[in-house]
Coordinates of C-alpha atoms in Angstrom, one line a residue:
M1 CA 148.9 32.9 81.4
N2 CA 150.3 34.7 84.5
K3 CA 150.7 31.3 86.1
R4 CA 153.3 30.5 83.5
F5 CA 155.5 33.3 84.5
L6 CA 157.6 32.4 87.5
I7 CA 159.0 35.5 89.2
F8 CA 161.0 34.8 92.3
A9 CA 160.4 37.2 95.2
A10 CA 163.2 39.8 95.5
A11 CA 162.9 39.7 99.3
T12 CA 166.0 38.3 100.9
A13 CA 163.9 36.4 103.3
Y14 CA 163.3 33.9 100.5
F15 CA 166.9 32.7 100.9
W16 CA 167.4 32.8 104.6
G17 CA 165.7 33.1 107.9
V18 CA 166.8 33.6 111.5
D19 CA 168.1 30.0 111.8
A20 CA 168.8 29.3 108.1
K21 CA 172.0 27.6 106.9
V22 CA 173.6 27.8 103.6
K23 CA 171.2 27.3 100.7
L24 CA 172.5 25.6 97.5
P25 CA 171.0 25.7 94.0
N26 CA 169.2 22.5 93.1
L27 CA 171.9 21.6 90.5
V28 CA 174.4 21.4 93.3
S29 CA 173.0 18.4 95.0
D30 CA 173.4 14.6 95.6
G31 CA 174.3 12.7 92.5
M32 CA 175.7 15.6 90.5
V33 CA 178.4 15.3 87.9
I34 CA 181.2 17.9 88.0
Q35 CA 183.5 18.7 85.2
H36 CA 186.7 16.8 85.9
S37 CA 190.2 18.3 86.0
S38 CA 188.8 21.9 86.1
D39 CA 188.2 24.9 88.3
V40 CA 184.6 24.1 89.2
R41 CA 182.2 26.8 90.3
L42 CA 180.0 26.2 93.3
W43 CA 177.6 28.8 94.6
G44 CA 174.6 29.5 96.8
W45 CA 173.0 31.9 99.3
D46 CA 173.3 32.7 103.0
K47 CA 172.9 35.6 105.4
P48 CA 174.8 38.8 104.2
G49 CA 178.3 38.9 105.5
K50 CA 178.4 35.1 106.3
K51 CA 181.6 33.1 105.7
V52 CA 181.1 29.9 103.8
T53 CA 183.9 27.3 103.8
V54 CA 183.9 24.6 101.1
T55 CA 185.8 21.3 101.5
T56 CA 186.0 18.2 99.3
S57 CA 186.6 14.5 99.9
W58 CA 189.4 14.5 97.2
S59 CA 191.6 17.4 98.5
Q60 CA 192.9 19.0 101.7
E61 CA 192.4 22.5 100.2
K62 CA 189.6 24.7 101.3
A63 CA 187.7 27.4 99.5
V64 CA 186.2 30.3 101.4
A65 CA 183.7 32.9 100.4
T66 CA 181.9 35.7 102.2
T67 CA 178.4 36.5 101.1
G68 CA 177.6 39.9 99.7
K69 CA 174.8 42.2 100.6
D70 CA 172.5 40.2 98.4
G71 CA 173.4 37.0 100.2
K72 CA 175.1 35.4 97.2
W73 CA 178.4 33.6 97.3
L74 CA 180.5 31.7 94.8
V75 CA 183.7 29.8 95.1
S76 CA 185.9 27.7 92.7
V77 CA 187.5 24.4 93.6
K78 CA 189.8 22.2 91.6
S79 CA 188.1 19.0 90.6
P80 CA 189.9 15.6 90.4
E81 CA 190.4 13.4 87.3
A82 CA 187.4 11.6 86.0
S83 CA 186.4 8.4 87.8
F84 CA 183.4 6.4 89.0
T85 CA 184.4 6.8 92.6
P86 CA 181.7 8.7 94.6
L87 CA 182.9 12.0 96.0
E88 CA 181.5 14.5 98.6
I89 CA 181.5 18.2 98.9
T90 CA 180.8 19.9 102.3
F91 CA 179.6 23.5 102.7
D92 CA 180.1 25.0 106.2
D93 CA 178.7 28.3 107.5
G94 CA 178.7 27.0 111.1
D95 CA 176.2 24.4 110.1
K96 CA 177.4 21.8 107.6
T97 CA 175.7 20.7 104.5
T98 CA 177.2 17.8 102.5
V99 CA 176.5 16.8 98.9
K100 CA 177.1 13.1 98.3
N101 CA 177.5 10.6 95.5
V102 CA 179.2 13.2 93.3
L103 CA 181.1 12.0 90.2
A104 CA 183.8 13.7 88.2
G105 CA 183.3 13.4 84.4
E106 CA 182.2 15.3 81.3
V107 CA 179.3 17.7 81.6
W108 CA 177.3 18.8 78.5
V109 CA 174.3 21.0 78.1
C110 CA 171.4 19.7 76.0
A111 CA 169.6 22.8 74.7
G112 CA 167.1 23.7 72.0
Q113 CA 163.5 22.7 71.3
S114 CA 161.3 19.6 71.3
N115 CA 163.6 17.3 69.3
M116 CA 166.2 17.8 72.1
E117 CA 163.5 17.6 74.8
M118 CA 162.0 14.4 73.3
P119 CA 162.7 11.6 75.9
V120 CA 163.9 8.1 75.3
K121 CA 160.3 6.9 75.7
G122 CA 159.2 9.4 73.0
F123 CA 156.2 11.7 73.0
G124 CA 152.6 10.6 72.5
Q125 CA 152.4 9.1 69.0
C126 CA 156.1 10.0 68.5
P127 CA 158.1 6.9 69.4
V128 CA 161.9 6.4 69.6
V129 CA 163.2 3.4 67.7
D130 CA 164.1 0.4 69.8
Y131 CA 162.7 1.8 73.0
N132 CA 162.6 -1.4 75.0
K133 CA 166.0 -2.4 73.9
E134 CA 167.4 0.9 75.1
V135 CA 165.7 0.7 78.4
I136 CA 166.9 -2.9 79.1
G137 CA 170.4 -1.9 78.1
A138 CA 170.6 1.4 80.0
V139 CA 174.2 2.4 80.5
D140 CA 175.4 3.3 84.0
G141 CA 177.7 6.2 84.6
I142 CA 175.3 8.7 82.8
R143 CA 173.4 11.2 84.9
S144 CA 170.9 13.9 83.9
A145 CA 169.3 17.0 85.4
K146 CA 166.2 18.3 83.7
I147 CA 165.5 22.0 84.1
P148 CA 161.7 22.6 84.1
S149 CA 160.6 24.5 81.0
R150 CA 159.3 27.7 82.4
M151 CA 159.1 31.4 81.7
S152 CA 160.0 34.5 83.7
T153 CA 160.2 38.2 83.0
K154 CA 163.4 38.3 85.0
P155 CA 166.5 36.1 85.0
L156 CA 166.2 33.4 87.6
D157 CA 169.1 31.9 89.6
D158 CA 167.6 28.6 90.5
A159 CA 165.2 25.9 89.2
E160 CA 163.5 22.9 90.7
T161 CA 165.6 19.9 89.5
S162 CA 167.6 17.0 90.7
W163 CA 170.1 14.6 89.3
R164 CA 168.8 11.3 87.8
I165 CA 171.1 8.2 87.5
S166 CA 170.6 6.2 84.4
S167 CA 169.1 2.8 84.8
P168 CA 166.3 0.7 83.3
M169 CA 164.0 2.5 85.8
T170 CA 165.0 6.1 84.9
V171 CA 166.5 6.3 81.4
S172 CA 163.1 6.6 79.7
E173 CA 162.8 10.2 80.9
F174 CA 166.3 11.3 79.7
S175 CA 166.5 13.4 76.5
A176 CA 166.9 10.8 73.8
T177 CA 169.4 12.8 71.7
G178 CA 171.3 13.7 74.9
Y179 CA 171.3 10.1 76.2
F180 CA 172.6 8.6 72.9
F181 CA 175.2 11.3 72.8
A182 CA 176.3 10.5 76.3
K183 CA 176.2 6.8 75.8
T184 CA 178.7 7.0 72.9
V185 CA 181.0 9.4 74.7
R186 CA 180.8 7.3 77.9
K187 CA 181.8 4.2 75.9
A188 CA 184.7 5.9 74.1
L189 CA 186.2 7.7 77.2
N190 CA 185.1 5.2 79.9
I191 CA 184.3 8.1 82.3
P192 CA 181.0 9.5 83.7
V193 CA 178.9 11.9 81.6
G194 CA 176.5 14.4 83.0
L195 CA 173.8 16.1 81.0
I196 CA 172.0 19.3 81.9
E197 CA 168.8 19.5 79.9
A198 CA 167.6 23.1 79.4
N199 CA 165.2 23.2 76.5
K200 CA 161.6 23.8 75.5
G201 CA 159.5 22.5 72.6
G202 CA 158.7 24.9 69.9
T203 CA 161.0 27.7 70.9
R204 CA 162.6 30.0 68.5
V205 CA 166.3 31.0 68.7
E206 CA 165.0 34.4 70.0
S207 CA 163.5 32.5 73.0
W208 CA 167.0 32.0 74.4
L209 CA 168.6 35.4 73.6
D210 CA 168.9 37.7 76.6
E211 CA 167.3 41.1 77.0
D212 CA 170.4 43.1 75.9
N213 CA 170.9 41.1 72.7
L214 CA 167.3 41.2 71.8
K215 CA 167.1 45.0 72.2
K216 CA 170.4 45.6 70.4
Y217 CA 170.1 43.1 67.5
T218 CA 166.3 42.4 66.9
K219 CA 163.0 44.2 66.8
E220 CA 161.3 41.8 69.2
D221 CA 158.8 43.5 71.4
L222 CA 159.6 42.4 75.0
D223 CA 156.5 43.5 76.7
S224 CA 155.4 40.3 78.3
T225 CA 151.8 41.5 79.0
T226 CA 151.1 41.8 75.2
M227 CA 153.0 38.7 74.0
K228 CA 149.9 36.6 74.0
D229 CA 148.3 39.0 71.6
R230 CA 151.3 38.9 69.2
F231 CA 152.0 35.1 69.3
E232 CA 149.6 32.3 68.8
W233 CA 151.8 30.0 71.0
D234 CA 153.6 30.9 74.2
F235 CA 156.6 28.8 73.2
H236 CA 157.3 31.4 70.5
Y237 CA 157.8 34.1 73.1
P238 CA 161.3 35.8 73.1
L239 CA 163.4 36.2 76.2
L240 CA 161.2 34.5 78.8
W241 CA 162.2 30.9 78.3
G242 CA 165.9 31.8 78.6
N243 CA 165.3 33.7 81.8
A244 CA 163.7 30.8 83.6
T245 CA 165.0 27.7 81.8
L246 CA 168.6 28.6 80.8
H247 CA 169.7 31.3 83.2
P248 CA 169.7 29.1 86.3
I249 CA 172.4 26.8 84.9
L250 CA 174.9 29.5 83.8
N251 CA 177.2 29.2 86.9
Y252 CA 177.7 25.5 86.3
T253 CA 181.0 24.5 84.9
V254 CA 180.4 22.6 81.6
K255 CA 182.5 21.1 78.8
G256 CA 180.2 22.0 75.9
I257 CA 176.8 22.4 74.4
I258 CA 174.7 20.2 72.1
Y259 CA 171.8 22.0 70.5
Y260 CA 168.8 20.9 68.4
Q261 CA 166.5 23.8 67.3
G262 CA 165.3 25.6 64.2
C263 CA 161.9 24.3 63.2
S264 CA 160.1 27.4 64.7
N265 CA 162.4 29.7 62.7
V266 CA 161.5 28.3 59.3
G267 CA 160.5 31.2 57.1
D268 CA 163.0 33.6 58.6
P269 CA 164.6 36.1 56.2
A270 CA 167.8 35.0 54.5
G271 CA 170.8 35.2 56.9
Q272 CA 168.8 36.2 60.0
Y273 CA 168.8 32.8 61.7
T274 CA 172.5 32.3 60.9
E275 CA 173.3 35.6 62.6
R276 CA 171.0 35.0 65.6
L277 CA 172.4 31.5 66.2
K278 CA 175.9 33.0 66.2
L279 CA 174.7 35.7 68.6
L280 CA 173.3 33.0 70.9
V281 CA 176.5 31.0 70.9
E282 CA 178.5 34.1 71.8
Q283 CA 176.1 34.9 74.6
L284 CA 176.3 31.4 76.0
R285 CA 180.1 31.3 75.9
R286 CA 180.3 34.6 77.6
D287 CA 177.9 33.5 80.4
F288 CA 179.5 30.1 81.0
K289 CA 182.9 31.8 81.3
E290 CA 184.8 28.8 79.9
G291 CA 186.0 30.4 76.6
D292 CA 184.9 29.1 73.2
I293 CA 183.4 25.9 74.5
P294 CA 182.3 23.4 71.8
F295 CA 178.9 24.0 70.2
Y296 CA 177.6 21.1 68.2
F297 CA 174.1 21.3 66.7
V298 CA 171.6 19.4 64.6
E299 CA 170.2 20.2 61.2
I300 CA 166.4 20.2 61.2
A301 CA 165.1 17.0 59.6
P302 CA 162.9 16.7 56.5
Y303 CA 159.3 17.7 57.3
V304 CA 156.4 19.1 55.3
Y305 CA 156.2 22.7 56.3
G306 CA 153.4 25.1 55.2
D307 CA 154.6 25.5 51.6
G308 CA 154.1 21.8 51.0
I309 CA 156.3 18.8 50.4
D310 CA 158.1 20.3 47.5
G311 CA 158.4 23.7 49.1
T312 CA 161.8 25.1 50.2
S313 CA 161.2 27.0 53.4
G314 CA 162.7 24.1 55.5
A315 CA 165.6 23.7 53.0
K316 CA 166.4 27.4 53.3
L317 CA 166.6 27.2 57.1
R318 CA 168.9 24.2 56.8
E319 CA 171.0 26.3 54.5
Q320 CA 171.2 29.0 57.2
Q321 CA 172.2 26.3 59.8
F322 CA 175.0 25.1 57.6
N323 CA 176.2 28.7 57.0
A324 CA 176.3 29.1 60.8
T325 CA 179.1 26.5 60.9
K326 CA 181.2 28.9 58.8
V327 CA 180.9 31.9 61.3
I328 CA 180.8 30.1 64.7
P329 CA 184.2 29.0 65.8
N330 CA 184.6 25.5 67.4
S331 CA 181.2 24.4 66.1
G332 CA 179.8 21.6 64.0
M333 CA 176.6 20.5 62.5
V334 CA 175.2 17.0 62.0
S335 CA 173.0 16.4 59.0
T336 CA 169.8 14.4 59.5
N337 CA 168.6 14.2 55.9
D338 CA 168.8 10.4 56.0
L339 CA 167.4 10.0 59.4
V340 CA 163.7 10.1 58.7
F341 CA 161.4 7.3 57.5
P342 CA 159.3 7.9 54.3
Y343 CA 156.1 7.8 56.4
E344 CA 157.3 10.6 58.6
K345 CA 156.4 13.5 56.2
G346 CA 154.1 15.0 58.8
Q347 CA 156.1 13.9 61.9
I348 CA 158.2 16.7 63.2
H349 CA 159.7 14.4 65.9
P350 CA 161.5 11.7 63.8
A351 CA 162.0 8.3 65.6
Q352 CA 165.7 7.7 64.8
K353 CA 167.3 9.6 67.7
Q354 CA 170.1 7.1 68.2
K355 CA 172.0 8.2 65.2
V356 CA 171.4 11.9 65.9
G357 CA 173.0 11.5 69.3
E358 CA 175.8 9.3 68.0
R359 CA 176.7 11.8 65.2
L360 CA 176.9 14.6 67.8
A361 CA 179.2 12.4 69.8
Y362 CA 181.4 11.8 66.8
L363 CA 181.9 15.5 66.5
A364 CA 182.8 15.7 70.2
L365 CA 185.1 12.7 70.1
N366 CA 187.0 13.9 67.0
K367 CA 187.1 17.7 67.6
T368 CA 187.0 17.9 71.4
Y369 CA 188.6 14.7 72.6
G370 CA 191.1 14.0 69.9
F371 CA 189.8 10.8 68.4
K372 CA 191.0 11.7 64.9
T373 CA 190.2 8.3 63.5
V374 CA 186.5 8.9 64.2
I375 CA 184.8 10.3 61.0
C376 CA 182.6 13.2 62.2
D377 CA 182.0 15.6 59.3
A378 CA 179.2 15.2 56.9
M379 CA 180.0 15.5 53.2
T380 CA 179.5 19.0 51.7
Y381 CA 179.3 20.4 48.2
K382 CA 182.6 21.9 46.9
D383 CA 182.3 22.9 43.3
M384 CA 180.7 22.1 39.9
I385 CA 182.0 21.8 36.3
I386 CA 179.5 21.8 33.5
Q387 CA 180.4 20.0 30.2
D388 CA 177.9 19.3 27.5
D389 CA 174.8 18.0 29.1
K390 CA 176.2 17.0 32.4
A391 CA 177.2 18.7 35.7
Y392 CA 180.2 17.2 37.4
L393 CA 180.2 17.8 41.2
A394 CA 183.0 17.6 43.7
F395 CA 182.6 17.4 47.5
D396 CA 184.5 18.0 50.7
N397 CA 184.7 15.6 53.7
M398 CA 184.6 12.5 51.5
S399 CA 186.6 10.4 54.0
E400 CA 188.4 8.8 51.1
G401 CA 185.2 7.9 49.1
Y402 CA 181.5 7.8 48.6
N403 CA 179.1 5.5 50.3
R404 CA 177.7 4.4 46.9
W405 CA 178.4 4.7 43.1
E406 CA 174.9 3.8 41.8
D407 CA 171.2 4.2 42.7
I408 CA 171.9 7.7 44.1
E409 CA 168.7 9.5 45.1
G410 CA 168.1 13.2 45.8
F411 CA 169.7 15.1 42.9
E412 CA 167.8 17.5 40.6
I413 CA 169.1 19.5 37.7
A414 CA 167.8 22.6 35.9
G415 CA 168.6 24.7 32.8
E416 CA 168.1 28.4 32.2
D417 CA 164.3 28.0 32.6
K418 CA 164.9 27.3 36.3
V419 CA 162.7 24.2 36.2
F420 CA 164.3 21.3 38.2
H421 CA 164.0 17.8 37.0
K422 CA 164.9 14.5 38.8
A423 CA 168.5 13.7 37.9
T424 CA 170.6 10.6 37.5
A425 CA 173.8 10.7 39.5
V426 CA 176.7 8.3 39.0
K427 CA 180.3 8.2 39.9
F428 CA 182.6 9.7 37.3
W429 CA 185.9 7.9 37.1
A430 CA 188.5 10.7 37.1
P431 CA 191.7 10.3 35.1
G432 CA 194.1 8.1 37.0
N433 CA 191.4 7.1 39.5
D434 CA 192.7 9.7 41.9
P435 CA 190.1 10.0 44.7
R436 CA 190.9 13.7 45.0
N437 CA 189.5 14.2 41.5
E438 CA 186.5 12.0 41.8
R439 CA 183.3 13.6 40.9
I440 CA 179.6 12.7 40.5
A441 CA 178.1 13.2 37.1
V442 CA 174.6 14.6 37.3
S443 CA 172.2 14.7 34.3
S444 CA 168.7 14.4 33.0
P445 CA 167.4 13.8 29.5
E446 CA 165.1 16.7 29.9
V447 CA 167.9 19.2 30.6
K448 CA 170.3 19.6 27.6
A449 CA 172.2 22.6 28.9
P450 CA 172.5 22.4 32.7
V451 CA 172.9 25.5 34.8
A452 CA 172.1 24.5 38.4
V453 CA 172.0 21.4 40.6
R454 CA 170.2 20.8 43.9
Y455 CA 170.4 18.0 46.4
C456 CA 167.4 17.3 48.7
F457 CA 166.7 21.0 48.6
K458 CA 163.0 20.6 49.5
N459 CA 161.0 20.5 52.7
F460 CA 160.8 16.7 52.6
Q461 CA 163.2 14.8 50.4
I462 CA 165.3 11.9 51.7
G463 CA 168.7 11.4 50.1
N464 CA 170.9 8.3 50.3
F465 CA 174.3 9.8 49.3
G466 CA 177.2 10.3 51.7
N467 CA 180.8 9.7 52.5
Q468 CA 182.7 6.5 53.3
G469 CA 182.1 7.1 57.0
G470 CA 178.4 6.7 56.5
L471 CA 177.6 10.4 57.1
P472 CA 175.2 12.0 54.6
L473 CA 175.7 14.7 52.0
V474 CA 174.4 18.0 53.5
P475 CA 171.5 19.3 51.3
F476 CA 172.6 22.2 49.0
R477 CA 171.9 24.2 45.9
T478 CA 174.3 25.7 43.4
D479 CA 171.9 28.5 42.5
N480 CA 170.5 31.4 44.5
W481 CA 167.1 31.4 42.9
D482 CA 164.1 32.2 45.1

């Protein structure tokens, strides 16, 4: 296991020698995408006390830094408006280093676990829908840097990576969710999009929290030498993945974060995942130093967890994810309840990644880029009125209507006995046909006095109900029964 822990030598000789010139992190390299119209951070290493001058091909201004005792330096330069015109950045400490083929565009981080890591080509026995079509139609103007998924007991400042330019020869290796997000944003904005992929399959939210947060807010044991005795899988380790996979990118200037994670936290106590996801977002925003940057994340998809197909452990984690949107400012969640095939009960990597990425992009386009005509919010439960043998439900984010009036699947209803039965759900025509008063009437002949309603509140249950924008109803329950 020791081979999995990458601990860079503290010796300053690692960064410079007698004749060494400025050393740049691997992210600051040919083909990079910088955040346009921003104060972009650039950084590196050199001999202590060395002056480093940074010039750009788009401006006459210079940025100058002097390295500290640790050999580190950092400057900020004003980036140009977005365009597809290649740019250059030169670093001069007496010996020049020039980074070429730089584009100014939108830069997003792709974080989380395996469903974010899953490439366009898929994993073994886990395909992505329309793979060949996507490869042949690969969109230019999208670039990606994949941070190797590694662990370290100490935060690392660099990682072995390089920028990949999307083409039919390269796009198969891009994060599928990230690429389809970028493809949609690229089309809408007509500017370059850069993705920084910092993720690891199977990780828990605790895998990405830093040492201070883990010590202050959790009871995680951070002794790396005994982690293998406490966890069956190394991807469940706290702290270590964030140190080596996430920390190296924190100086990079980004627009926002898209995040797909949660499967490995199924079974967490009520409220714990919500609070720890909120904590992670606060940590990331602090470390990226760009204020409350957007954080858009994905609801875990239907899957048969350990308590079986009709169990609720997965549903309760989805509930915690939805609750996180209420406590994390400038955030949004896309529901994936309708994005699995019936035969994917045991497939934790669903194939329909196009719509996942697109829905994340809809959030960004509406909430971050001002495309208010783009419908981005999934429909959510609002309230319930019970009359006689029916429950009448209202919803938020209808986008002026429902996607269907009949053949609605996914609702269940229960009486005081707390036994849920499959329910019929039909549109209830409110007085005056005012859309603001439209409700769905839910009933079952087996429940004469309804008390509670659930929608797809199981590990694996696919619904077909949503809003007029084609976005699904987020799974919910009106009860708090365990």
